[in-house]
Amino acid sequence: MFVPQYRDKFGQRMTERDGPRQITARPMKRGSTPALTTSNYRSMRLKERHEEGIVIFALSGAIDLHYTPTLRSLFRSKLNERCRALVVDLSAVDFIDSTGLATLIEYHRDAGEDGGIFCLAGINSNLKAVFDVVQFEKVLSIFPSVADAKAAIKRGEVPPYMADEPANR
């Protein structure tokens, strides 16, 4: 008996027996990631502003392998300028991968060596689970908003990085 064949949206061969409700995902190539990739997110954007001697980086989009070199370069320029206080606003960030997390920690360490202060603000629900798993609050000062971070910096409540010593908050 002849059974007509057609291809689903992934290019997989299907028959009428498979029915339209059965969807078979195309086999993944070795080393590839599942459907949830950074391409599902907005490209990274940064707005820099200065408020009362504090530099604020407002990031939006995805901090991933593709954007991390740019972010590292921006952080390096702040180190060269001897930036005394930097707040990174993550409230509009959709996604962060391990390279982004490492970049934040590296800047915290490098800025602290020169007495610079670094903290994060606005950890949204997209990032909260990741930050909870890696326990960033033990290393970095994290605040609900930029205003809270600025107030804490002014009160002297945000210490510079100290090797093997958790941040106080």
Short mmCIF file of N, CA and C in Angstrom, two decimals:
data_model
loop_
_atom_site.label_atom_id
_atom_site.label_comp_id
_atom_site.label_asym_id
_atom_site.label_seq_id
_atom_site.Cartn_x
_atom_site.Cartn_y
_atom_site.Cartn_z
N MET A 1 0.83 -1.18 0.00
CA MET A 1 0.00 0.00 0.00
C MET A 1 0.89 1.25 0.00
N PHE A 2 0.55 2.19 -0.84
CA PHE A 2 1.31 3.43 -0.95
C PHE A 2 0.84 4.41 0.12
N VAL A 3 1.80 4.96 0.86
CA VAL A 3 1.48 5.97 1.87
C VAL A 3 2.17 7.25 1.45
N PRO A 4 1.39 8.32 1.17
CA PRO A 4 2.02 9.57 0.76
C PRO A 4 2.96 10.10 1.84
N GLN A 5 4.03 10.73 1.41
CA GLN A 5 5.00 11.29 2.35
C GLN A 5 5.11 12.79 2.13
N TYR A 6 5.43 13.47 3.19
CA TYR A 6 5.68 14.90 3.10
C TYR A 6 6.72 15.24 4.15
N ARG A 7 7.19 16.45 4.15
CA ARG A 7 8.21 16.87 5.11
C ARG A 7 7.61 17.91 6.05
N ASP A 8 7.98 17.76 7.32
CA ASP A 8 7.52 18.75 8.30
C ASP A 8 8.37 20.01 8.18
N LYS A 9 8.13 20.98 9.07
CA LYS A 9 8.84 22.26 8.97
C LYS A 9 10.34 22.13 9.24
N PHE A 10 10.76 21.00 9.82
CA PHE A 10 12.18 20.78 10.09
C PHE A 10 12.85 19.98 8.98
N GLY A 11 12.08 19.61 7.96
CA GLY A 11 12.64 18.85 6.86
C GLY A 11 12.61 17.34 7.09
N GLN A 12 12.02 16.91 8.21
CA GLN A 12 11.92 15.48 8.48
C GLN A 12 10.83 14.87 7.60
N ARG A 13 11.11 13.68 7.08
CA ARG A 13 10.14 12.98 6.27
C ARG A 13 9.05 12.42 7.18
N MET A 14 7.80 12.67 6.81
CA MET A 14 6.68 12.17 7.60
C MET A 14 5.68 11.54 6.64
N THR A 15 4.83 10.68 7.17
CA THR A 15 3.78 10.07 6.36
C THR A 15 2.44 10.45 6.96
N GLU A 16 1.37 10.11 6.24
CA GLU A 16 0.04 10.39 6.78
C GLU A 16 -0.19 9.63 8.07
N ARG A 17 0.44 8.47 8.21
CA ARG A 17 0.30 7.70 9.45
C ARG A 17 0.83 8.49 10.64
N ASP A 18 1.88 9.27 10.41
CA ASP A 18 2.45 10.07 11.48
C ASP A 18 1.46 11.13 11.94
N GLY A 19 0.62 11.57 11.03
CA GLY A 19 -0.39 12.57 11.35
C GLY A 19 0.20 13.95 11.54
N PRO A 20 -0.61 14.95 11.36
CA PRO A 20 -0.12 16.31 11.46
C PRO A 20 0.23 16.73 12.89
N ARG A 21 -0.25 16.02 13.89
CA ARG A 21 0.02 16.42 15.27
C ARG A 21 1.39 15.97 15.76
N GLN A 22 1.92 14.95 15.14
CA GLN A 22 3.22 14.45 15.58
C GLN A 22 4.31 15.28 14.91
N ILE A 23 5.12 15.88 15.73
CA ILE A 23 6.21 16.69 15.19
C ILE A 23 7.51 16.08 15.65
N THR A 24 8.36 15.81 14.71
CA THR A 24 9.65 15.23 15.02
C THR A 24 10.71 16.28 14.77
N ALA A 25 11.45 16.60 15.79
CA ALA A 25 12.52 17.58 15.62
C ALA A 25 13.65 16.97 14.82
N ARG A 26 14.29 17.79 14.03
CA ARG A 26 15.41 17.31 13.24
C ARG A 26 16.55 16.94 14.19
N PRO A 27 17.29 15.90 13.88
CA PRO A 27 18.39 15.50 14.75
C PRO A 27 19.39 16.65 14.89
N MET A 28 19.89 16.81 16.08
CA MET A 28 20.84 17.88 16.34
C MET A 28 22.24 17.45 15.94
N LYS A 29 23.00 18.39 15.44
CA LYS A 29 24.39 18.11 15.11
C LYS A 29 25.18 18.01 16.40
N ARG A 30 26.20 17.25 16.38
CA ARG A 30 27.03 17.09 17.56
C ARG A 30 27.62 18.45 17.96
N GLY A 31 27.51 18.76 19.24
CA GLY A 31 28.04 20.01 19.75
C GLY A 31 27.09 21.19 19.63
N SER A 32 25.91 20.99 19.04
CA SER A 32 24.97 22.10 18.94
C SER A 32 24.12 22.18 20.20
N THR A 33 23.46 23.29 20.36
CA THR A 33 22.64 23.50 21.54
C THR A 33 21.17 23.34 21.18
N PRO A 34 20.32 23.15 22.18
CA PRO A 34 18.90 23.01 21.90
C PRO A 34 18.32 24.29 21.29
N ALA A 35 17.02 24.25 21.03
CA ALA A 35 16.35 25.35 20.34
C ALA A 35 16.52 26.69 21.04
N LEU A 36 16.71 26.70 22.35
CA LEU A 36 16.85 27.96 23.06
C LEU A 36 18.28 28.45 22.93
N THR A 37 18.49 29.37 22.03
CA THR A 37 19.83 29.91 21.80
C THR A 37 19.78 31.41 21.97
N THR A 38 20.94 32.02 22.00
CA THR A 38 20.97 33.46 22.16
C THR A 38 20.38 34.18 20.96
N SER A 39 20.22 33.49 19.83
CA SER A 39 19.60 34.14 18.68
C SER A 39 18.13 34.45 18.95
N ASN A 40 17.57 33.85 20.01
CA ASN A 40 16.19 34.15 20.40
C ASN A 40 16.10 35.48 21.14
N TYR A 41 17.21 36.11 21.45
CA TYR A 41 17.23 37.32 22.25
C TYR A 41 17.67 38.51 21.42
N ARG A 42 17.40 39.69 21.96
CA ARG A 42 17.81 40.93 21.30
C ARG A 42 19.33 41.06 21.36
N SER A 43 19.90 41.74 20.37
CA SER A 43 21.34 41.97 20.41
C SER A 43 21.66 42.96 21.53
N MET A 44 22.87 42.86 22.04
CA MET A 44 23.28 43.65 23.19
C MET A 44 23.37 45.13 22.87
N ARG A 45 22.95 45.93 23.82
CA ARG A 45 23.06 47.39 23.73
C ARG A 45 23.56 47.91 25.06
N LEU A 46 24.33 48.99 25.01
CA LEU A 46 24.85 49.60 26.22
C LEU A 46 24.66 51.11 26.16
N LYS A 47 24.17 51.67 27.24
CA LYS A 47 24.09 53.11 27.38
C LYS A 47 24.88 53.48 28.62
N GLU A 48 25.82 54.38 28.45
CA GLU A 48 26.66 54.80 29.57
C GLU A 48 26.23 56.19 30.01
N ARG A 49 26.12 56.36 31.32
CA ARG A 49 25.84 57.69 31.85
C ARG A 49 26.64 57.88 33.13
N HIS A 50 26.81 59.12 33.49
CA HIS A 50 27.56 59.48 34.70
C HIS A 50 26.63 60.26 35.61
N GLU A 51 26.52 59.80 36.85
CA GLU A 51 25.67 60.47 37.83
C GLU A 51 26.42 60.61 39.13
N GLU A 52 26.73 61.84 39.48
CA GLU A 52 27.35 62.14 40.77
C GLU A 52 28.63 61.34 41.00
N GLY A 53 29.47 61.27 39.98
CA GLY A 53 30.74 60.58 40.11
C GLY A 53 30.67 59.07 39.96
N ILE A 54 29.50 58.55 39.64
CA ILE A 54 29.31 57.10 39.47
C ILE A 54 28.98 56.83 38.01
N VAL A 55 29.69 55.88 37.40
CA VAL A 55 29.42 55.50 36.02
C VAL A 55 28.38 54.39 36.04
N ILE A 56 27.38 54.51 35.18
CA ILE A 56 26.33 53.50 35.09
C ILE A 56 26.30 52.96 33.67
N PHE A 57 26.46 51.65 33.56
CA PHE A 57 26.30 50.95 32.30
C PHE A 57 24.91 50.33 32.32
N ALA A 58 24.01 50.82 31.48
CA ALA A 58 22.68 50.21 31.35
C ALA A 58 22.74 49.27 30.15
N LEU A 59 22.70 47.99 30.42
CA LEU A 59 22.78 46.98 29.37
C LEU A 59 21.39 46.48 29.02
N SER A 60 21.21 46.05 27.78
CA SER A 60 19.96 45.41 27.37
C SER A 60 20.29 44.37 26.32
N GLY A 61 19.44 43.36 26.22
CA GLY A 61 19.66 42.28 25.27
C GLY A 61 20.33 41.09 25.91
N ALA A 62 21.23 40.46 25.18
CA ALA A 62 21.90 39.24 25.63
C ALA A 62 23.39 39.48 25.81
N ILE A 63 23.91 39.07 26.97
CA ILE A 63 25.35 39.11 27.21
C ILE A 63 25.84 37.69 26.96
N ASP A 64 26.40 37.48 25.79
CA ASP A 64 26.81 36.13 25.40
C ASP A 64 28.20 36.15 24.79
N LEU A 65 28.59 35.01 24.30
CA LEU A 65 29.92 34.83 23.72
C LEU A 65 30.23 35.86 22.64
N HIS A 66 29.22 36.29 21.91
CA HIS A 66 29.44 37.24 20.83
C HIS A 66 29.66 38.66 21.33
N TYR A 67 29.04 39.02 22.44
CA TYR A 67 29.14 40.39 22.95
C TYR A 67 30.22 40.55 24.02
N THR A 68 30.61 39.48 24.67
CA THR A 68 31.55 39.55 25.78
C THR A 68 32.86 40.26 25.43
N PRO A 69 33.47 40.03 24.27
CA PRO A 69 34.70 40.77 23.96
C PRO A 69 34.49 42.30 23.96
N THR A 70 33.36 42.74 23.47
CA THR A 70 33.05 44.17 23.48
C THR A 70 32.90 44.67 24.91
N LEU A 71 32.20 43.92 25.73
CA LEU A 71 32.01 44.31 27.12
C LEU A 71 33.34 44.33 27.86
N ARG A 72 34.19 43.34 27.61
CA ARG A 72 35.52 43.33 28.23
C ARG A 72 36.32 44.57 27.84
N SER A 73 36.23 44.94 26.59
CA SER A 73 36.94 46.12 26.11
C SER A 73 36.42 47.38 26.79
N LEU A 74 35.12 47.48 26.96
CA LEU A 74 34.54 48.64 27.66
C LEU A 74 34.99 48.67 29.11
N PHE A 75 35.01 47.51 29.75
CA PHE A 75 35.48 47.44 31.13
C PHE A 75 36.96 47.84 31.21
N ARG A 76 37.75 47.37 30.26
CA ARG A 76 39.18 47.70 30.25
C ARG A 76 39.38 49.21 30.13
N SER A 77 38.55 49.86 29.33
CA SER A 77 38.67 51.31 29.19
C SER A 77 38.32 52.01 30.51
N LYS A 78 37.39 51.47 31.26
CA LYS A 78 37.06 52.04 32.58
C LYS A 78 38.22 51.84 33.56
N LEU A 79 38.90 50.70 33.46
CA LEU A 79 40.08 50.49 34.31
C LEU A 79 41.17 51.49 33.96
N ASN A 80 41.38 51.72 32.67
CA ASN A 80 42.40 52.67 32.23
C ASN A 80 42.07 54.10 32.67
N GLU A 81 40.80 54.41 32.74
CA GLU A 81 40.36 55.74 33.19
C GLU A 81 40.36 55.86 34.71
N ARG A 82 40.66 54.76 35.39
CA ARG A 82 40.62 54.69 36.85
C ARG A 82 39.24 55.05 37.40
N CYS A 83 38.24 54.43 36.80
CA CYS A 83 36.85 54.62 37.22
C CYS A 83 36.71 54.17 38.68
N ARG A 84 36.26 55.05 39.53
CA ARG A 84 36.16 54.76 40.97
C ARG A 84 34.91 53.98 41.35
N ALA A 85 33.82 54.15 40.61
CA ALA A 85 32.59 53.43 40.93
C ALA A 85 31.81 53.15 39.65
N LEU A 86 31.46 51.87 39.45
CA LEU A 86 30.71 51.46 38.27
C LEU A 86 29.55 50.59 38.70
N VAL A 87 28.36 50.94 38.22
CA VAL A 87 27.16 50.15 38.46
C VAL A 87 26.71 49.62 37.11
N VAL A 88 26.46 48.31 37.03
CA VAL A 88 25.93 47.72 35.80
C VAL A 88 24.46 47.41 36.04
N ASP A 89 23.61 48.07 35.27
CA ASP A 89 22.16 47.88 35.35
C ASP A 89 21.77 46.75 34.40
N LEU A 90 21.29 45.65 34.96
CA LEU A 90 20.94 44.47 34.17
C LEU A 90 19.42 44.30 34.01
N SER A 91 18.66 45.31 34.36
CA SER A 91 17.19 45.17 34.35
C SER A 91 16.62 44.87 32.97
N ALA A 92 17.31 45.23 31.89
CA ALA A 92 16.81 44.97 30.54
C ALA A 92 17.60 43.86 29.83
N VAL A 93 18.38 43.09 30.58
CA VAL A 93 19.14 41.99 29.98
C VAL A 93 18.27 40.74 29.94
N ASP A 94 18.17 40.13 28.75
CA ASP A 94 17.34 38.95 28.55
C ASP A 94 18.05 37.65 28.92
N PHE A 95 19.38 37.64 28.74
CA PHE A 95 20.13 36.39 28.83
C PHE A 95 21.57 36.71 29.16
N ILE A 96 22.20 35.84 29.96
CA ILE A 96 23.64 35.95 30.21
C ILE A 96 24.20 34.53 30.23
N ASP A 97 25.32 34.33 29.56
CA ASP A 97 25.95 33.01 29.57
C ASP A 97 27.19 33.05 30.45
N SER A 98 27.90 31.95 30.50
CA SER A 98 29.05 31.84 31.39
C SER A 98 30.15 32.84 31.05
N THR A 99 30.31 33.19 29.77
CA THR A 99 31.33 34.17 29.42
C THR A 99 30.96 35.55 29.95
N GLY A 100 29.68 35.85 29.95
CA GLY A 100 29.22 37.12 30.51
C GLY A 100 29.42 37.17 32.01
N LEU A 101 29.10 36.07 32.69
CA LEU A 101 29.31 36.00 34.14
C LEU A 101 30.79 36.17 34.47
N ALA A 102 31.64 35.49 33.71
CA ALA A 102 33.09 35.59 33.95
C ALA A 102 33.59 37.01 33.73
N THR A 103 33.06 37.69 32.73
CA THR A 103 33.48 39.06 32.45
C THR A 103 33.13 39.99 33.61
N LEU A 104 31.95 39.81 34.21
CA LEU A 104 31.56 40.63 35.36
C LEU A 104 32.50 40.39 36.54
N ILE A 105 32.82 39.13 36.81
CA ILE A 105 33.71 38.79 37.92
C ILE A 105 35.12 39.34 37.66
N GLU A 106 35.59 39.21 36.43
CA GLU A 106 36.94 39.71 36.10
C GLU A 106 37.03 41.21 36.34
N TYR A 107 36.01 41.95 35.91
CA TYR A 107 36.07 43.40 36.12
C TYR A 107 36.03 43.72 37.62
N HIS A 108 35.20 43.02 38.35
CA HIS A 108 35.11 43.24 39.80
C HIS A 108 36.49 43.04 40.44
N ARG A 109 37.17 41.97 40.06
CA ARG A 109 38.50 41.69 40.59
C ARG A 109 39.50 42.77 40.19
N ASP A 110 39.53 43.09 38.90
CA ASP A 110 40.51 44.05 38.40
C ASP A 110 40.28 45.46 38.94
N ALA A 111 39.04 45.87 39.04
CA ALA A 111 38.72 47.19 39.59
C ALA A 111 39.09 47.25 41.07
N GLY A 112 38.85 46.17 41.78
CA GLY A 112 39.15 46.11 43.21
C GLY A 112 40.63 46.22 43.51
N GLU A 113 41.46 45.73 42.62
CA GLU A 113 42.91 45.82 42.81
C GLU A 113 43.38 47.27 42.87
N ASP A 114 42.60 48.15 42.26
CA ASP A 114 42.93 49.58 42.26
C ASP A 114 42.00 50.38 43.18
N GLY A 115 41.22 49.68 44.01
CA GLY A 115 40.31 50.35 44.93
C GLY A 115 38.99 50.77 44.32
N GLY A 116 38.71 50.33 43.10
CA GLY A 116 37.45 50.67 42.44
C GLY A 116 36.29 49.86 42.99
N ILE A 117 35.13 50.45 42.90
CA ILE A 117 33.91 49.80 43.40
C ILE A 117 33.06 49.37 42.22
N PHE A 118 32.51 48.17 42.31
CA PHE A 118 31.69 47.61 41.23
C PHE A 118 30.50 46.91 41.85
N CYS A 119 29.32 47.16 41.30
CA CYS A 119 28.14 46.42 41.76
C CYS A 119 27.14 46.28 40.62
N LEU A 120 26.18 45.41 40.85
CA LEU A 120 25.14 45.15 39.87
C LEU A 120 23.81 45.65 40.41
N ALA A 121 22.92 46.01 39.49
CA ALA A 121 21.59 46.47 39.89
C ALA A 121 20.55 45.91 38.93
N GLY A 122 19.35 45.74 39.44
CA GLY A 122 18.22 45.37 38.59
C GLY A 122 18.26 43.97 38.02
N ILE A 123 18.59 42.99 38.84
CA ILE A 123 18.58 41.61 38.36
C ILE A 123 17.12 41.21 38.14
N ASN A 124 16.75 41.03 36.88
CA ASN A 124 15.35 40.72 36.57
C ASN A 124 15.09 39.22 36.66
N SER A 125 13.85 38.84 36.45
CA SER A 125 13.46 37.43 36.59
C SER A 125 14.16 36.52 35.59
N ASN A 126 14.54 37.05 34.41
CA ASN A 126 15.26 36.23 33.43
C ASN A 126 16.63 35.78 33.95
N LEU A 127 17.24 36.61 34.78
CA LEU A 127 18.60 36.34 35.24
C LEU A 127 18.65 35.79 36.66
N LYS A 128 17.60 35.97 37.43
CA LYS A 128 17.62 35.63 38.85
C LYS A 128 18.02 34.17 39.09
N ALA A 129 17.46 33.26 38.34
CA ALA A 129 17.78 31.84 38.54
C ALA A 129 19.26 31.56 38.31
N VAL A 130 19.82 32.16 37.27
CA VAL A 130 21.24 31.96 36.97
C VAL A 130 22.09 32.51 38.12
N PHE A 131 21.78 33.72 38.56
CA PHE A 131 22.55 34.36 39.62
C PHE A 131 22.41 33.60 40.94
N ASP A 132 21.23 33.02 41.18
CA ASP A 132 21.04 32.22 42.40
C ASP A 132 21.89 30.95 42.35
N VAL A 133 21.94 30.31 41.19
CA VAL A 133 22.71 29.07 41.06
C VAL A 133 24.19 29.32 41.27
N VAL A 134 24.73 30.38 40.68
CA VAL A 134 26.16 30.65 40.81
C VAL A 134 26.50 31.44 42.07
N GLN A 135 25.49 31.83 42.82
CA GLN A 135 25.64 32.52 44.10
C GLN A 135 26.48 33.79 43.97
N PHE A 136 26.12 34.61 43.00
CA PHE A 136 26.82 35.87 42.77
C PHE A 136 26.76 36.80 43.96
N GLU A 137 25.68 36.73 44.73
CA GLU A 137 25.53 37.65 45.87
C GLU A 137 26.61 37.44 46.92
N LYS A 138 27.31 36.32 46.87
CA LYS A 138 28.42 36.07 47.81
C LYS A 138 29.70 36.78 47.38
N VAL A 139 29.77 37.17 46.11
CA VAL A 139 30.98 37.77 45.57
C VAL A 139 30.77 39.25 45.23
N LEU A 140 29.61 39.55 44.65
CA LEU A 140 29.31 40.91 44.19
C LEU A 140 28.20 41.53 45.02
N SER A 141 28.24 42.83 45.14
CA SER A 141 27.12 43.54 45.75
C SER A 141 26.05 43.71 44.67
N ILE A 142 24.84 43.27 45.00
CA ILE A 142 23.73 43.32 44.04
C ILE A 142 22.58 44.08 44.70
N PHE A 143 22.00 45.02 43.94
CA PHE A 143 20.94 45.86 44.46
C PHE A 143 19.71 45.78 43.56
N PRO A 144 18.53 46.03 44.13
CA PRO A 144 17.30 45.96 43.33
C PRO A 144 17.23 47.01 42.22
N SER A 145 17.85 48.18 42.45
CA SER A 145 17.78 49.25 41.45
C SER A 145 19.08 50.05 41.44
N VAL A 146 19.25 50.83 40.40
CA VAL A 146 20.43 51.70 40.29
C VAL A 146 20.42 52.72 41.42
N ALA A 147 19.26 53.25 41.76
CA ALA A 147 19.16 54.23 42.84
C ALA A 147 19.64 53.63 44.16
N ASP A 148 19.27 52.39 44.44
CA ASP A 148 19.73 51.71 45.67
C ASP A 148 21.24 51.52 45.64
N ALA A 149 21.77 51.15 44.48
CA ALA A 149 23.23 50.95 44.35
C ALA A 149 23.97 52.26 44.56
N LYS A 150 23.49 53.33 43.96
CA LYS A 150 24.14 54.63 44.12
C LYS A 150 24.12 55.08 45.58
N ALA A 151 22.98 54.90 46.24
CA ALA A 151 22.87 55.30 47.65
C ALA A 151 23.85 54.50 48.51
N ALA A 152 23.97 53.20 48.25
CA ALA A 152 24.88 52.36 49.03
C ALA A 152 26.34 52.76 48.78
N ILE A 153 26.68 53.11 47.56
CA ILE A 153 28.04 53.55 47.25
C ILE A 153 28.34 54.84 48.00
N LYS A 154 27.41 55.77 47.98
CA LYS A 154 27.61 57.05 48.67
C LYS A 154 27.78 56.86 50.18
N ARG A 155 27.07 55.87 50.74
CA ARG A 155 27.18 55.59 52.18
C ARG A 155 28.42 54.77 52.52
N GLY A 156 29.17 54.35 51.49
CA GLY A 156 30.37 53.54 51.72
C GLY A 156 30.07 52.10 52.05
N GLU A 157 28.93 51.60 51.63
CA GLU A 157 28.52 50.23 51.94
C GLU A 157 28.93 49.20 50.90
N VAL A 158 29.54 49.64 49.82
CA VAL A 158 29.97 48.71 48.77
C VAL A 158 31.49 48.66 48.80
N PRO A 159 32.04 47.57 49.32
CA PRO A 159 33.50 47.48 49.41
C PRO A 159 34.12 47.09 48.07
N PRO A 160 35.38 47.46 47.86
CA PRO A 160 36.08 46.96 46.67
C PRO A 160 36.34 45.46 46.84
N TYR A 161 36.68 44.83 45.77
CA TYR A 161 36.97 43.39 45.78
C TYR A 161 38.11 43.08 46.72
N MET A 162 37.91 42.07 47.53
CA MET A 162 38.95 41.55 48.40
C MET A 162 39.05 40.06 48.11
N ALA A 163 40.21 39.58 47.75
CA ALA A 163 40.39 38.17 47.42
C ALA A 163 39.90 37.29 48.56
N ASP A 164 39.12 36.28 48.22
CA ASP A 164 38.61 35.28 49.17
C ASP A 164 37.77 35.89 50.29
N GLU A 165 37.18 37.04 50.05
CA GLU A 165 36.32 37.64 51.06
C GLU A 165 35.02 38.06 50.38
N PRO A 166 33.86 37.60 50.88
CA PRO A 166 32.60 37.94 50.25
C PRO A 166 32.26 39.42 50.40
N ALA A 167 31.50 39.94 49.45
CA ALA A 167 31.05 41.34 49.51
C ALA A 167 30.04 41.52 50.61
N ASN A 168 30.09 42.64 51.27
CA ASN A 168 29.10 42.97 52.30
C ASN A 168 27.97 43.74 51.69
N ARG A 169 26.82 43.55 52.27
CA ARG A 169 25.67 44.32 51.80
C ARG A 169 24.63 44.44 52.85
#
